[in-house]
CSV table of C-alpha atoms in Angstrom, one decimal:
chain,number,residue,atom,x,y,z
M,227,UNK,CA,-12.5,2.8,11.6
M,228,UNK,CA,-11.2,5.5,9.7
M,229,UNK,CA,-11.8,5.5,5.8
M,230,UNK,CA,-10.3,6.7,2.9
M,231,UNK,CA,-12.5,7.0,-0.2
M,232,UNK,CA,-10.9,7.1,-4.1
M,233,UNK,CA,-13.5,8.5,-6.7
M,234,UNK,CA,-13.4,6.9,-9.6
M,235,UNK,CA,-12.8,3.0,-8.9
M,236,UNK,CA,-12.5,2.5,-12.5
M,237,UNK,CA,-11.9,5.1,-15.3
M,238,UNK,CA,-11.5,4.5,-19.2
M,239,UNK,CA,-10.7,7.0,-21.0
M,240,UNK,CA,-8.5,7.9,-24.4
M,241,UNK,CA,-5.1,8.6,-25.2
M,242,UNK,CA,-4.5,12.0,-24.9
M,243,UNK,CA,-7.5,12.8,-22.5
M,244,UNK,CA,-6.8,14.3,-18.8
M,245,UNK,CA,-8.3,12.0,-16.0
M,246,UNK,CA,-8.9,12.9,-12.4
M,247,UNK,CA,-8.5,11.2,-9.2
M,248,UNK,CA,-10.1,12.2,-6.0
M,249,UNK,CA,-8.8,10.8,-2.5
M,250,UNK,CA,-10.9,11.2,0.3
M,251,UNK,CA,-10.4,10.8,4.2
M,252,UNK,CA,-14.0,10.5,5.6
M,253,UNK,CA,-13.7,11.0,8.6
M,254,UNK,CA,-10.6,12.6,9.7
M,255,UNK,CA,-7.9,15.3,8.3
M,256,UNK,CA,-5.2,14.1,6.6
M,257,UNK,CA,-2.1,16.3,7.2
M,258,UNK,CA,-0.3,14.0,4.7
M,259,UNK,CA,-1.4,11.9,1.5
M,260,UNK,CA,0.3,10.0,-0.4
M,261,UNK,CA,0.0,8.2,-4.0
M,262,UNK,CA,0.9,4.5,-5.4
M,263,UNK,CA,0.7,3.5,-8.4
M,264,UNK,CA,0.4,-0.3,-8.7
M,265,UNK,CA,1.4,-2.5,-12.0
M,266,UNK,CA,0.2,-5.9,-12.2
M,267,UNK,CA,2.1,-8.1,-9.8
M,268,UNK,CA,4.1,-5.1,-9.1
M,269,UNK,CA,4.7,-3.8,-5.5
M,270,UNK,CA,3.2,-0.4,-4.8
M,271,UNK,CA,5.6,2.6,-6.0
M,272,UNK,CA,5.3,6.0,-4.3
M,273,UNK,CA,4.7,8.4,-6.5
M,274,UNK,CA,4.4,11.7,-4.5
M,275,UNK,CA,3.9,12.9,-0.9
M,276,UNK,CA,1.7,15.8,-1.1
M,277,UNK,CA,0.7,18.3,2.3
M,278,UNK,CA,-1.7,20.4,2.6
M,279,UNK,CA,-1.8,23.7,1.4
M,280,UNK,CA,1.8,23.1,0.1
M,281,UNK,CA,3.4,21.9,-3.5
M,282,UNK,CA,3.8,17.9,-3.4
M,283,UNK,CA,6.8,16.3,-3.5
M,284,UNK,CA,7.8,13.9,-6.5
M,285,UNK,CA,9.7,10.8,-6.6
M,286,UNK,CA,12.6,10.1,-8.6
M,287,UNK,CA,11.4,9.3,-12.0
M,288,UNK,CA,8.0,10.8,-11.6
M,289,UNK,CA,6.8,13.1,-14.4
M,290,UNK,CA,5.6,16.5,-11.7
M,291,UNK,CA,3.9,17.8,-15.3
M,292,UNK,CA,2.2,14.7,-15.9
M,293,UNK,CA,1.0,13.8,-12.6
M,294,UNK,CA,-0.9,16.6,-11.1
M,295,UNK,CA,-1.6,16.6,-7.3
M,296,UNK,CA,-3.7,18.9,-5.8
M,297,UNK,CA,-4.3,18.6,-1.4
M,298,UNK,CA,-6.5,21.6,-1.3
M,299,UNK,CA,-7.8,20.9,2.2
M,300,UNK,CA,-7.1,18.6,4.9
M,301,UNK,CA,-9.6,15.8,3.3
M,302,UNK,CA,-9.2,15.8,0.1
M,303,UNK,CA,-6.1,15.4,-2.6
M,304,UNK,CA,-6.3,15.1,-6.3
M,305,UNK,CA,-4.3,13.3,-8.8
M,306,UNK,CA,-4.7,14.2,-12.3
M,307,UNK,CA,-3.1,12.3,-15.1
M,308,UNK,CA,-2.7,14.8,-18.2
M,309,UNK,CA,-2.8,13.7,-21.8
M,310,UNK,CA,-2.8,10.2,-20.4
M,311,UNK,CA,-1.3,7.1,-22.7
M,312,UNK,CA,-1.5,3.6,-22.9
M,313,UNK,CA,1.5,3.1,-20.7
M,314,UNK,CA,-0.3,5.2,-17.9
M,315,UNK,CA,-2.5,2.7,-17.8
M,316,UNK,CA,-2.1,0.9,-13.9
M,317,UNK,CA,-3.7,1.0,-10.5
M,318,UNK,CA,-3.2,4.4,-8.0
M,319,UNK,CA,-4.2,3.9,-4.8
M,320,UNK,CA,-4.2,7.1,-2.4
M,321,UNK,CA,-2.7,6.6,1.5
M,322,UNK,CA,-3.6,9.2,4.2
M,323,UNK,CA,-2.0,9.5,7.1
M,324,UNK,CA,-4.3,10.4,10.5
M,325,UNK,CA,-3.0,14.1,12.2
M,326,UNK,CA,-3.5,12.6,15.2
M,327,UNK,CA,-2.6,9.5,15.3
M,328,UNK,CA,-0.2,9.5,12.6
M,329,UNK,CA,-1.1,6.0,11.4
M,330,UNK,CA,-1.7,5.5,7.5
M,331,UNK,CA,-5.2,4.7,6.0
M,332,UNK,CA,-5.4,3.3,2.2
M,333,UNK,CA,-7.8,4.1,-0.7
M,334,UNK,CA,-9.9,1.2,-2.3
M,335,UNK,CA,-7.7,2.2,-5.8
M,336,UNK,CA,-8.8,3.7,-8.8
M,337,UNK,CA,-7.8,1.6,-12.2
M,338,UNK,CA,-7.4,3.5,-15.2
M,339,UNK,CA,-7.4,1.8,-19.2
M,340,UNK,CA,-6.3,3.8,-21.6
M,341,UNK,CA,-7.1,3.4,-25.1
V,203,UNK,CA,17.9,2.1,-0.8
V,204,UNK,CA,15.6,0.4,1.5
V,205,UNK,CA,13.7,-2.7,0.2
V,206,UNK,CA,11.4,-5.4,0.8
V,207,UNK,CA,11.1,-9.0,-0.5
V,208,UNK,CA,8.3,-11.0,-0.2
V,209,UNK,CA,8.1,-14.8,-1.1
V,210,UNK,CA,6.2,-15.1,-4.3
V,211,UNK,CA,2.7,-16.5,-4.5
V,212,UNK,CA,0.3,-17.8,-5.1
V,213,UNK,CA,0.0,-19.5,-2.0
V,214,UNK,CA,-2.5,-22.4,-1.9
V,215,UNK,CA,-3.8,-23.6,1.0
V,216,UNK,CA,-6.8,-26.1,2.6
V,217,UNK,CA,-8.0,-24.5,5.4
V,218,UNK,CA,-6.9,-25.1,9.2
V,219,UNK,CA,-3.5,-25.8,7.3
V,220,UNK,CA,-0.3,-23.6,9.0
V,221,UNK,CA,0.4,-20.1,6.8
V,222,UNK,CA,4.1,-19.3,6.4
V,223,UNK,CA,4.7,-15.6,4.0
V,224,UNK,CA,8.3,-14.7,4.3
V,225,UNK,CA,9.5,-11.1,4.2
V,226,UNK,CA,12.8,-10.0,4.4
V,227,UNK,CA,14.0,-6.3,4.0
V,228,UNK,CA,17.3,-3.9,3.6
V,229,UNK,CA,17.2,-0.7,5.7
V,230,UNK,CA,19.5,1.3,6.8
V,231,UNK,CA,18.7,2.5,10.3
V,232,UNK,CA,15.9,0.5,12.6
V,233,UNK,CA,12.6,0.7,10.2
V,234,UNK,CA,9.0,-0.3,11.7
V,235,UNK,CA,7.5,-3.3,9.8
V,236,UNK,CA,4.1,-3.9,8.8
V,237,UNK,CA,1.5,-6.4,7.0
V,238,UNK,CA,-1.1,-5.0,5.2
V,239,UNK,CA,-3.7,-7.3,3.6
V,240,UNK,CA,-6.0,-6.2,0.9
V,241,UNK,CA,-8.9,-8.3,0.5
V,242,UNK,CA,-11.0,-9.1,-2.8
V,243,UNK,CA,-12.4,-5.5,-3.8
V,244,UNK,CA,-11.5,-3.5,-0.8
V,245,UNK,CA,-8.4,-1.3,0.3
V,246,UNK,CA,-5.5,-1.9,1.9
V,247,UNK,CA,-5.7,-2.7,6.1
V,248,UNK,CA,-3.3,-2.8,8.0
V,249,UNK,CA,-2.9,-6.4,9.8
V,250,UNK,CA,-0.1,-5.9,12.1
V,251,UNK,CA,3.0,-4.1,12.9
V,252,UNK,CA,6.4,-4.1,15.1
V,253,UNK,CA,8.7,-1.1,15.6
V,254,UNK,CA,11.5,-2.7,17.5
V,255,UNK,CA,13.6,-5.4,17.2
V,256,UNK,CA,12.1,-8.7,18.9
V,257,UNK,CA,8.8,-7.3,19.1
V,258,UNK,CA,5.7,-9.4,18.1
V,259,UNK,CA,2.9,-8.1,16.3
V,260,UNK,CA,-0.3,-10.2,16.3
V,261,UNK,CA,-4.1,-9.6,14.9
V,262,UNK,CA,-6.7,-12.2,14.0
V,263,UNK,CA,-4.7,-15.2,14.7
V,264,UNK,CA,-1.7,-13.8,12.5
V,265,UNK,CA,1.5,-13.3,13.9
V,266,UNK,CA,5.0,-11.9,13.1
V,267,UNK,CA,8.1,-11.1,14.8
V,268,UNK,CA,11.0,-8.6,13.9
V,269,UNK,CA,14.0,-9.9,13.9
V,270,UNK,CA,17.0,-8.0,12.8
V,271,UNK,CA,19.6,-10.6,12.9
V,272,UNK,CA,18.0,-11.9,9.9
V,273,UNK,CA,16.0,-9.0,8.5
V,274,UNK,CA,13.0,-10.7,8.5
V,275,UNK,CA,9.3,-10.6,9.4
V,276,UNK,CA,7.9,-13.3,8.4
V,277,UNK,CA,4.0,-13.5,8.5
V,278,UNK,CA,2.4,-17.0,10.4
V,279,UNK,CA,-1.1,-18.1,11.0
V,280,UNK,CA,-1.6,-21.0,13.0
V,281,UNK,CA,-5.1,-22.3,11.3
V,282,UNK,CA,-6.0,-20.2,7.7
V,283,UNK,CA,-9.5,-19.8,7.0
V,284,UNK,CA,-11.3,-19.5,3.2
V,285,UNK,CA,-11.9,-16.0,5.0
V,286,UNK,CA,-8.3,-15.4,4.8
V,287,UNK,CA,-8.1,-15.3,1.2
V,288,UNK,CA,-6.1,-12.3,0.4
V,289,UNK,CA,-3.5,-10.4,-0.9
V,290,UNK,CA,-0.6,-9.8,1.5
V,291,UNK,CA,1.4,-7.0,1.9
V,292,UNK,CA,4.9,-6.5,3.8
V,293,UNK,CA,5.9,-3.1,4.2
V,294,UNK,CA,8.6,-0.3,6.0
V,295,UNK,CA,8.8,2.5,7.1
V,296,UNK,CA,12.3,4.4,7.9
V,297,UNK,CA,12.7,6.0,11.5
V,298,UNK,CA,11.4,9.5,10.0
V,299,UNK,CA,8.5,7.5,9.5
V,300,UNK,CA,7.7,8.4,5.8
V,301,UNK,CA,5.9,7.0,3.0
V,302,UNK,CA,5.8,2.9,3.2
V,303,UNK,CA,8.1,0.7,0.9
V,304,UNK,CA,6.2,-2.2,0.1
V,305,UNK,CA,7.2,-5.2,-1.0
V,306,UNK,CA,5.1,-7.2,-4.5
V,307,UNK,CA,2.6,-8.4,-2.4
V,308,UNK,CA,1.9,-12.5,-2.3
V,309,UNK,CA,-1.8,-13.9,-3.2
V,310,UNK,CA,-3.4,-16.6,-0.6
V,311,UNK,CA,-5.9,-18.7,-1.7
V,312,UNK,CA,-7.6,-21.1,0.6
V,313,UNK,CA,-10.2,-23.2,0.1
V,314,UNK,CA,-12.3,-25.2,2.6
C-alpha cells in the first residue's frame, strides 16, 4: 500500500534550536498534507493543511511563525519548529492525502525532546 | 465544533474474548467515520470506515456500524488476538471531507 515516510523518528535538540521535519509520500503525489501534533494521551490536533505550491493554512491557535511548513512538491512537506522550547516538546505526525484516490495515508511520527 | 469521544483505555483483554471500543461524536451535517489503529512503532492505518448512516464497515474481523440516532460507531471484534494489540483511533471527517477530527485514542492490550 501506499506509504508515507517522516524523517526524523526521533529528534533532541536544545531550547532555542530550529528543528526540521520531513514528510514523505513514497509512492504517490500528495495534493494535500496535513500535520498533527500528538500530546501524551492526547488525541491528535491538526495543526495546518498545507497544498502544494501554495501558503498552508493554520489552525486556530497555531503559531504560523513558529511552525514553518513548506509542500514544495507533490511528495514532500516540511515542518520546521523555530527556536523550539520545552513545551514544543510532543509527537507530529504528517497525513497525506492520495490525488487520486483522495484517501488519507499517515506518517510513522516524529518525537521531538527539547532540553 | 465537531468532536469525538472515545471510551478511555486501557483495555485488557485474554484473547478470543469479545472487543467492545465505543465512539460517539458531535457533527453538524452527515460526517464519514473511521477507525484507525496504530500498532506498536508503526503509523497510523486505517481499519475501517462508513460514510452513510446504517452502513457497516468491516476489516480483519472488526466491525462497526454508523448509527446516527445515537451518534455512535462503536468498534467490535468478535475474537481479539495478542496481534490485536494496539492503539485505536476513532475519527471524522465533515462532508467537505477535510482534515480528520480524532478522538484520544484507547490502548488494547491482549494477552494469550
Amino acid at each position: 500500500g501506499a506509504v508515507v515516510s517522516q524523517h526524523p523518528s526521533w529528534v533532541i535538540c536544545k531550547s532555542g534550536t530550529s528543528v526540521k521535519i520531513e514528510c514523505r509520500s513514497l509512492d504517490f503525489q500528495a495534493t494535500t498534507m496535513f500535520w498533527y501534533r500528538q500530546f501524551p494521551k492526547q488525541s491528535l490536533m491538526l495543526m495546518a493543511t498545507s497544498n502544494e505550491g501554495s501558503k498552508a493554512t493554520y489552525e486556530q491557535g497555531v503559531e504560523k511563525d513558529k511552525f514553518l511548513i513548506n509542500h514544495a512538491s507533490l511528495t514532500l512537506s516540511t515542518l520546521t519548529v523555530t527556536s523550539a522550547h520545552p513545551e514544543d516538546s510532543s509527537f507530529y505526525i504528517c497525513s497525506a492525502r492520495a490525488g487520486g484516490s483522495g484517501e488519507l495515508f499517515f506518517g510513522e511520527g516524529s518525537r521531538l525532546t527539547v532540553l | 465544533g465537531d468532536s469525538v469521544t472515545q471510551m478511555e483505555g486501557p483495555v485488557t483483554l485474554s484473547e478470543e474474548a469479545f472487543l467492545t471500543i465505543n465512539c460517539t461524536y458531535t457533527a453538524t451535517g452527515y460526517p464519514s467515520l473511521f477507525w484507525y489503529v496504530q500498532y506498536p512503532g508503526e503509523g497510523l492505518q486505517l481499519l475501517l470506515k462508513a460514510t452513510k448512516a446504517d452502513d457497516k464497515g468491516s476489516n480483519k474481523g472488526f466491525e462497526a456500524t454508523y448509527r446516527k440516532e445515537t451518534t455512535s460507531f462503536h468498534l467490535e471484534k468478535g475474537s481479539v488476538q495478542v496481534s490485536d494489540s494496539a492503539v485505536y483511533f476513532c475519527a471524522l471527517s465533515d462532508e467537505a471531507g477535510t482534515a480528520l477530527i480524532f478522538g484520544k485514542g484507547t490502548t488494547l492490550s491482549v494477552s494469550s
